[in-house]
Coordinates of N, CA, C and O in Angstrom, one line a residue:
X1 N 6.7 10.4 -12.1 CA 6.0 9.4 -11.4 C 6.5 9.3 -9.9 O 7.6 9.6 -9.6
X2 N 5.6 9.0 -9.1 CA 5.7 8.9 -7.9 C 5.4 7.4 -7.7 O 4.5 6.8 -8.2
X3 N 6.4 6.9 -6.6 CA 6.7 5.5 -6.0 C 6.3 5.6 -4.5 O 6.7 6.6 -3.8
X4 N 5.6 4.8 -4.0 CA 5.5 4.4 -2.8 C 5.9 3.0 -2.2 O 5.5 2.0 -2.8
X5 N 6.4 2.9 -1.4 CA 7.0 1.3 -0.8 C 6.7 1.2 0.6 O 7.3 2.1 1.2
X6 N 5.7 0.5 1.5 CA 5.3 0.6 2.4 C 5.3 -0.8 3.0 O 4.8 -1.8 2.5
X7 N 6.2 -0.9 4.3 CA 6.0 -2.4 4.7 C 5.3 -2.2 6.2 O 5.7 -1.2 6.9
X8 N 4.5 -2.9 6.7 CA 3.4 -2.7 7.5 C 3.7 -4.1 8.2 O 3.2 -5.0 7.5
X9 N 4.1 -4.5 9.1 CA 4.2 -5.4 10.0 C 2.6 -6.0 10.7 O 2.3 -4.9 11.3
X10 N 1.5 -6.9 10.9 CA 0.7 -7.1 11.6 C 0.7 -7.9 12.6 O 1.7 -8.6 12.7
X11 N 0.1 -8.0 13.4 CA -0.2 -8.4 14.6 C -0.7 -10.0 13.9 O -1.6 -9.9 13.1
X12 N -0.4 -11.2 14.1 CA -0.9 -12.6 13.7 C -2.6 -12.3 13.8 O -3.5 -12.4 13.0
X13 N -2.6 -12.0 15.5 CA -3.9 -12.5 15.8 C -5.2 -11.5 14.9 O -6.4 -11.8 14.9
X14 N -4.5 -10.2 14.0 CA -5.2 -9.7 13.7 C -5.3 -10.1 11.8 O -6.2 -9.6 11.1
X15 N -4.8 -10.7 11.5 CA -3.8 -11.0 10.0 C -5.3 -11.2 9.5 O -5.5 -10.6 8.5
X16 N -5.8 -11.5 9.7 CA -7.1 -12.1 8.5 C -8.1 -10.6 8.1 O -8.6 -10.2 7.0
X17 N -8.0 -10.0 9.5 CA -9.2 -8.7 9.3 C -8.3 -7.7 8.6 O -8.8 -6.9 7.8
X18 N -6.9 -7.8 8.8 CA -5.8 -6.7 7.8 C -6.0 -7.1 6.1 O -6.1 -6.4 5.1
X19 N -5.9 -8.7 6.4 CA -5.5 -9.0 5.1 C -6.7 -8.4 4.1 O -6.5 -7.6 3.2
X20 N -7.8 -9.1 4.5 CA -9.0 -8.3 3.7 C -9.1 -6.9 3.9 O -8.9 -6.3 2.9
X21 N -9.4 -5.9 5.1 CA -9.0 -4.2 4.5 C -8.0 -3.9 3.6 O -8.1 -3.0 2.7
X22 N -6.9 -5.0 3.7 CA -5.8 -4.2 2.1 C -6.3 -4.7 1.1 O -6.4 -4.0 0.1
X23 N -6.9 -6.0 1.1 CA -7.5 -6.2 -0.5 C -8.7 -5.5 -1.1 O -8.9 -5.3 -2.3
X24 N -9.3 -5.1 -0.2 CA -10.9 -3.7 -0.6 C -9.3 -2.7 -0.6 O -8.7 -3.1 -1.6
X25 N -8.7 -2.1 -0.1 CA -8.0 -1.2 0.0 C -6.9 -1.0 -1.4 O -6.4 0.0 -1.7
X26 N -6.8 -2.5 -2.2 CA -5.9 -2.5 -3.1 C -7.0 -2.1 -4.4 O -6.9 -1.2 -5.1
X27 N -8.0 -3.3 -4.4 CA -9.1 -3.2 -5.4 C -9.1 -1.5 -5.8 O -8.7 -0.9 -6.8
X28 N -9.8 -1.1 -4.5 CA -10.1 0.2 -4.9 C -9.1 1.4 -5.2 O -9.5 2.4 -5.8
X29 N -8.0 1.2 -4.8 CA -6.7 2.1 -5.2 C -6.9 1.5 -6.6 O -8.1 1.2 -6.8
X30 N -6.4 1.3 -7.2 CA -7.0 0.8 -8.1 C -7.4 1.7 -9.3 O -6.7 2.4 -10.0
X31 N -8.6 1.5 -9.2 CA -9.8 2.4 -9.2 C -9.6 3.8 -9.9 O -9.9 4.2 -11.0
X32 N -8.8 4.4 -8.8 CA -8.9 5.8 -9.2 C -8.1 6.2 -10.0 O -7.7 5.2 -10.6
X33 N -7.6 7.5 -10.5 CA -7.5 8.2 -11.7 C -6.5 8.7 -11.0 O -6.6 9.5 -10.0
X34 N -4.9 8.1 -11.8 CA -3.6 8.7 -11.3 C -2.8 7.8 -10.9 O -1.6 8.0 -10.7
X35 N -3.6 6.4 -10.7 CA -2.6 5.7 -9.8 C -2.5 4.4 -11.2 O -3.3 3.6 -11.7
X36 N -1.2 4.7 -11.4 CA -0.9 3.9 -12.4 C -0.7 2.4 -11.7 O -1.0 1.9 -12.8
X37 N -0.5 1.1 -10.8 CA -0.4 0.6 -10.4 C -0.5 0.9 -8.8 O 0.0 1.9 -8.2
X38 N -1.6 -0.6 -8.0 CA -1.0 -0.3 -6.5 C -1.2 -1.9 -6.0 O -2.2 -2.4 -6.3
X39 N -0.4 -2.5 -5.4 CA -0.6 -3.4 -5.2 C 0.5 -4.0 -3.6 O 1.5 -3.7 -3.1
X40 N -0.3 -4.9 -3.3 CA -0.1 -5.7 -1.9 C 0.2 -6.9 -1.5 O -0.7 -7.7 -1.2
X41 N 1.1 -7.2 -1.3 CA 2.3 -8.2 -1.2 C 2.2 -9.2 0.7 O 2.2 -8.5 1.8
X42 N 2.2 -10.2 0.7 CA 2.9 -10.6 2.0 C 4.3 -11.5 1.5 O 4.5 -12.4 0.8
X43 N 5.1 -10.4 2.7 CA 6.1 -10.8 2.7 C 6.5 -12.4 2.9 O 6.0 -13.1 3.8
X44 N 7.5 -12.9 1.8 CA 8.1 -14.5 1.5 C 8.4 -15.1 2.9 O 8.0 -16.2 3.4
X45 N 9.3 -14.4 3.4 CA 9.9 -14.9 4.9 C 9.4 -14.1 6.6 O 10.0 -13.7 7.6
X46 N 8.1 -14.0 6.2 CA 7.1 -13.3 7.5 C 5.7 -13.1 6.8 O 5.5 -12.1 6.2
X47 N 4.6 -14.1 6.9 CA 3.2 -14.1 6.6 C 2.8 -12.7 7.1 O 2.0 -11.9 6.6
X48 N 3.5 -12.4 8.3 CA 2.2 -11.7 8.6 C 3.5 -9.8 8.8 O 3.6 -9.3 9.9
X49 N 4.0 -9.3 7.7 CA 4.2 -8.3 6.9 C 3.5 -8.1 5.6 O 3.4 -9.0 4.8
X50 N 3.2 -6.9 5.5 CA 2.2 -6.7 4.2 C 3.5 -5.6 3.3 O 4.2 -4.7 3.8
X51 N 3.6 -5.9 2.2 CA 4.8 -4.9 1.7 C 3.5 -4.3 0.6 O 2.6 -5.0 0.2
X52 N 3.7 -3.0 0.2 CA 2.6 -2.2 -0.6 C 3.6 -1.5 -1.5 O 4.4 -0.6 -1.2
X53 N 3.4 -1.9 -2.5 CA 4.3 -0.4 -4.1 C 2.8 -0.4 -5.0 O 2.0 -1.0 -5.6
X54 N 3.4 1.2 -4.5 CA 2.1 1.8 -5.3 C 2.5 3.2 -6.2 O 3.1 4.1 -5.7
X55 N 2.2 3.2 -7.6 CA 2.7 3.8 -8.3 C 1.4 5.2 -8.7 O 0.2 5.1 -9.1
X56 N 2.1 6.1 -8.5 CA 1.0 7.2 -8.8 C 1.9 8.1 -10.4 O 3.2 8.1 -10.6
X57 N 0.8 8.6 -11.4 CA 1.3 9.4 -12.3 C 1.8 10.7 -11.6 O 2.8 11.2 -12.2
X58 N 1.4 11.5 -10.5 CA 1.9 12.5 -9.9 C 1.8 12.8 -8.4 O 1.3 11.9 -7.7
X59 N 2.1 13.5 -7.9 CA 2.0 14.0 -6.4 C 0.1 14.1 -6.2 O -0.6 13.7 -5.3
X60 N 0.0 14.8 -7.4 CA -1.4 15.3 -7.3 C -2.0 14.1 -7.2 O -2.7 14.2 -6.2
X61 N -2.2 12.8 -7.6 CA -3.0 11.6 -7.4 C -2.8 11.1 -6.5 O -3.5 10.1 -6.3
X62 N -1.9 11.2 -5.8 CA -1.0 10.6 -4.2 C -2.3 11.6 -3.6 O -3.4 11.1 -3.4
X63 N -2.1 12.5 -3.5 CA -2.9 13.8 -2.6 C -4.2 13.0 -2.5 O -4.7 12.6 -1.5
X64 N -4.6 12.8 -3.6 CA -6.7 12.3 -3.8 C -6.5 11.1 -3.1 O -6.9 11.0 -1.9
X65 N -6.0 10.5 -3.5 CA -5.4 8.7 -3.2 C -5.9 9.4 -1.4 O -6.9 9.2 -0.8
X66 N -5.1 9.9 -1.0 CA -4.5 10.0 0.7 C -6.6 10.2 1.2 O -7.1 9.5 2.0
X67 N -7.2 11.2 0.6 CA -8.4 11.6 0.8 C -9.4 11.0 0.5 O -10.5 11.7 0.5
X68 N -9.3 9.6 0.1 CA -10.5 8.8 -0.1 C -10.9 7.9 1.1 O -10.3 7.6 2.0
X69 N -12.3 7.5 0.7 CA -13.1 7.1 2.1 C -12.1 5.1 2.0 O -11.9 4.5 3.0
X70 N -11.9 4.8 1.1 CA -11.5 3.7 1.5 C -9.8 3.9 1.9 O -9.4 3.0 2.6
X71 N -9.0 4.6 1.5 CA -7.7 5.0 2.1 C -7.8 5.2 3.7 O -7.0 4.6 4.4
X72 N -8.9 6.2 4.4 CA -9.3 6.2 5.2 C -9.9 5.6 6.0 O -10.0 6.3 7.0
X73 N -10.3 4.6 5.9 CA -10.7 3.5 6.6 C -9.6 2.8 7.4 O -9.4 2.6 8.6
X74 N -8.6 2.2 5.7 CA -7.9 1.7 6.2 C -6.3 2.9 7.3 O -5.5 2.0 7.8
X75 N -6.1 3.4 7.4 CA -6.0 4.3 8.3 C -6.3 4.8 9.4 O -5.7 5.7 10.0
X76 N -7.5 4.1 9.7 CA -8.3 4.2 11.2 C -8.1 2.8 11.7 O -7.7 2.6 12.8
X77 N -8.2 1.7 10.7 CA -8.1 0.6 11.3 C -6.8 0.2 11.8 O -6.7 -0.6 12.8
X78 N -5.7 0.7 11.0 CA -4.6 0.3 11.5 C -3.9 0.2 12.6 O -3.1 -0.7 12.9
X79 N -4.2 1.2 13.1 CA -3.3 1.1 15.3 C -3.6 -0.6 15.5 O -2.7 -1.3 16.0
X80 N -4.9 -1.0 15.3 CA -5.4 -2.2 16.0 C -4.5 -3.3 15.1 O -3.9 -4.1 15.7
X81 N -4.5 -3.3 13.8 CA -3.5 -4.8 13.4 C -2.1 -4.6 14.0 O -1.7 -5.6 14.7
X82 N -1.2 -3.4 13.8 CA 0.2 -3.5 13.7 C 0.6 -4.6 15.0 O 0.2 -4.8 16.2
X83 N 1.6 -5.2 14.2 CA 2.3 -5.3 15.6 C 3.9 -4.5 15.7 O 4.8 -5.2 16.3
X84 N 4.2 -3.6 15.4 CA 5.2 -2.7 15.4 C 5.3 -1.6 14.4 O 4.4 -1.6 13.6
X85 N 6.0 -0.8 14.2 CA 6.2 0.6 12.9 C 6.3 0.5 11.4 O 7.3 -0.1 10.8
X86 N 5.4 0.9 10.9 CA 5.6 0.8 9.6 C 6.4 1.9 8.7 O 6.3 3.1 8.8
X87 N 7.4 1.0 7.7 CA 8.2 2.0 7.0 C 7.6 2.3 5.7 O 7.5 1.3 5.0
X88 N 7.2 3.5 5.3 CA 7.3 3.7 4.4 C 8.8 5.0 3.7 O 9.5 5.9 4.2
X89 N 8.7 4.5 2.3 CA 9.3 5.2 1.3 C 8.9 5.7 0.2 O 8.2 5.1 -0.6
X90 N 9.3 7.0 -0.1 CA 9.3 7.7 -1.1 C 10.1 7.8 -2.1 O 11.3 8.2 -2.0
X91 N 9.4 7.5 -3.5 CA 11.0 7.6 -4.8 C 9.7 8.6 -5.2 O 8.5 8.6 -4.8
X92 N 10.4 9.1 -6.0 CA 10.4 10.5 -7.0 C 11.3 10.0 -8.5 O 12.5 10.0 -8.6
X93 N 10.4 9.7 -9.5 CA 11.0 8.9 -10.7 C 10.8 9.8 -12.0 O 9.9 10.4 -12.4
X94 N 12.2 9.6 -12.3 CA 11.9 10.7 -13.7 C 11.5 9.9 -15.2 O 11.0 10.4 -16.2
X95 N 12.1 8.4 -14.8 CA 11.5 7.5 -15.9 C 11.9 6.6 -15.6 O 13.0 6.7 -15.0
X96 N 11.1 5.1 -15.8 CA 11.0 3.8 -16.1 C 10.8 3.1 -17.1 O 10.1 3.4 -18.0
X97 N 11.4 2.0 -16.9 CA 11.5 1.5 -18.6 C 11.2 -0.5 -17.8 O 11.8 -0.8 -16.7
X98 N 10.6 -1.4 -18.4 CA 10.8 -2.7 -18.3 C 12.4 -3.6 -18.5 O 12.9 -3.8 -19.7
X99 N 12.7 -3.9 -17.9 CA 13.9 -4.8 -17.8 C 14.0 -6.0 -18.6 O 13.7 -6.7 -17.7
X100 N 14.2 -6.6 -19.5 CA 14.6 -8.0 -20.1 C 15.2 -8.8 -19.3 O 16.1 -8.5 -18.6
X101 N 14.5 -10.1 -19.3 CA 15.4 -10.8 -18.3 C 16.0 -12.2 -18.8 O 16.7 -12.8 -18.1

């Protein structure tokens, strides 16, 4: 399994037009075939950071994932929200299991 962790800092003035591109952007990840979970978070202690873990079954559905028209979109739009560098991370998972709490 493949892990992705992406935190994406926005621009306030632009927070509303980011916020809806990640939710079409999450919906439709989604969607496709490989991506075992993807989902989009604003950060607790900063509204306007978006944190993204998105879970693919392999490299290969990361690859399609990267080449779709709504991945791409959001990708064009982005220069204009940020307001500084976004980090992303890469795990490489050999297994997961649910936690008891």
């Amino acid at each position: 399994m493949l892990v992705i962790h992406a935190t994406f800092p926005v621009d306030p003035d632009h927070r509303d037009e980011a916020l809806e591109l990640v939710q079409d952007l999450a919906e439709s990840s989604r969607e496709e075939d490989g991506v075992v979970d993807y989902r989009v978070a604003t950060d607790a202690e900063d509204p306007n950071v978006f944190r993204f873990f998105e879970r693919y079954e392999n490299e290969a559905a990361f690859g399609v994932h990267a080449e779709t028209d709504h991945f791409e979109a959001f990708e064009d739009a982005l220069p204009e929200l940020l307001s500084g560098d976004p980090e992303v991370t890469r795990f490489d998972v050999e297994s997961a299991s649910p936690v008891e709490l």
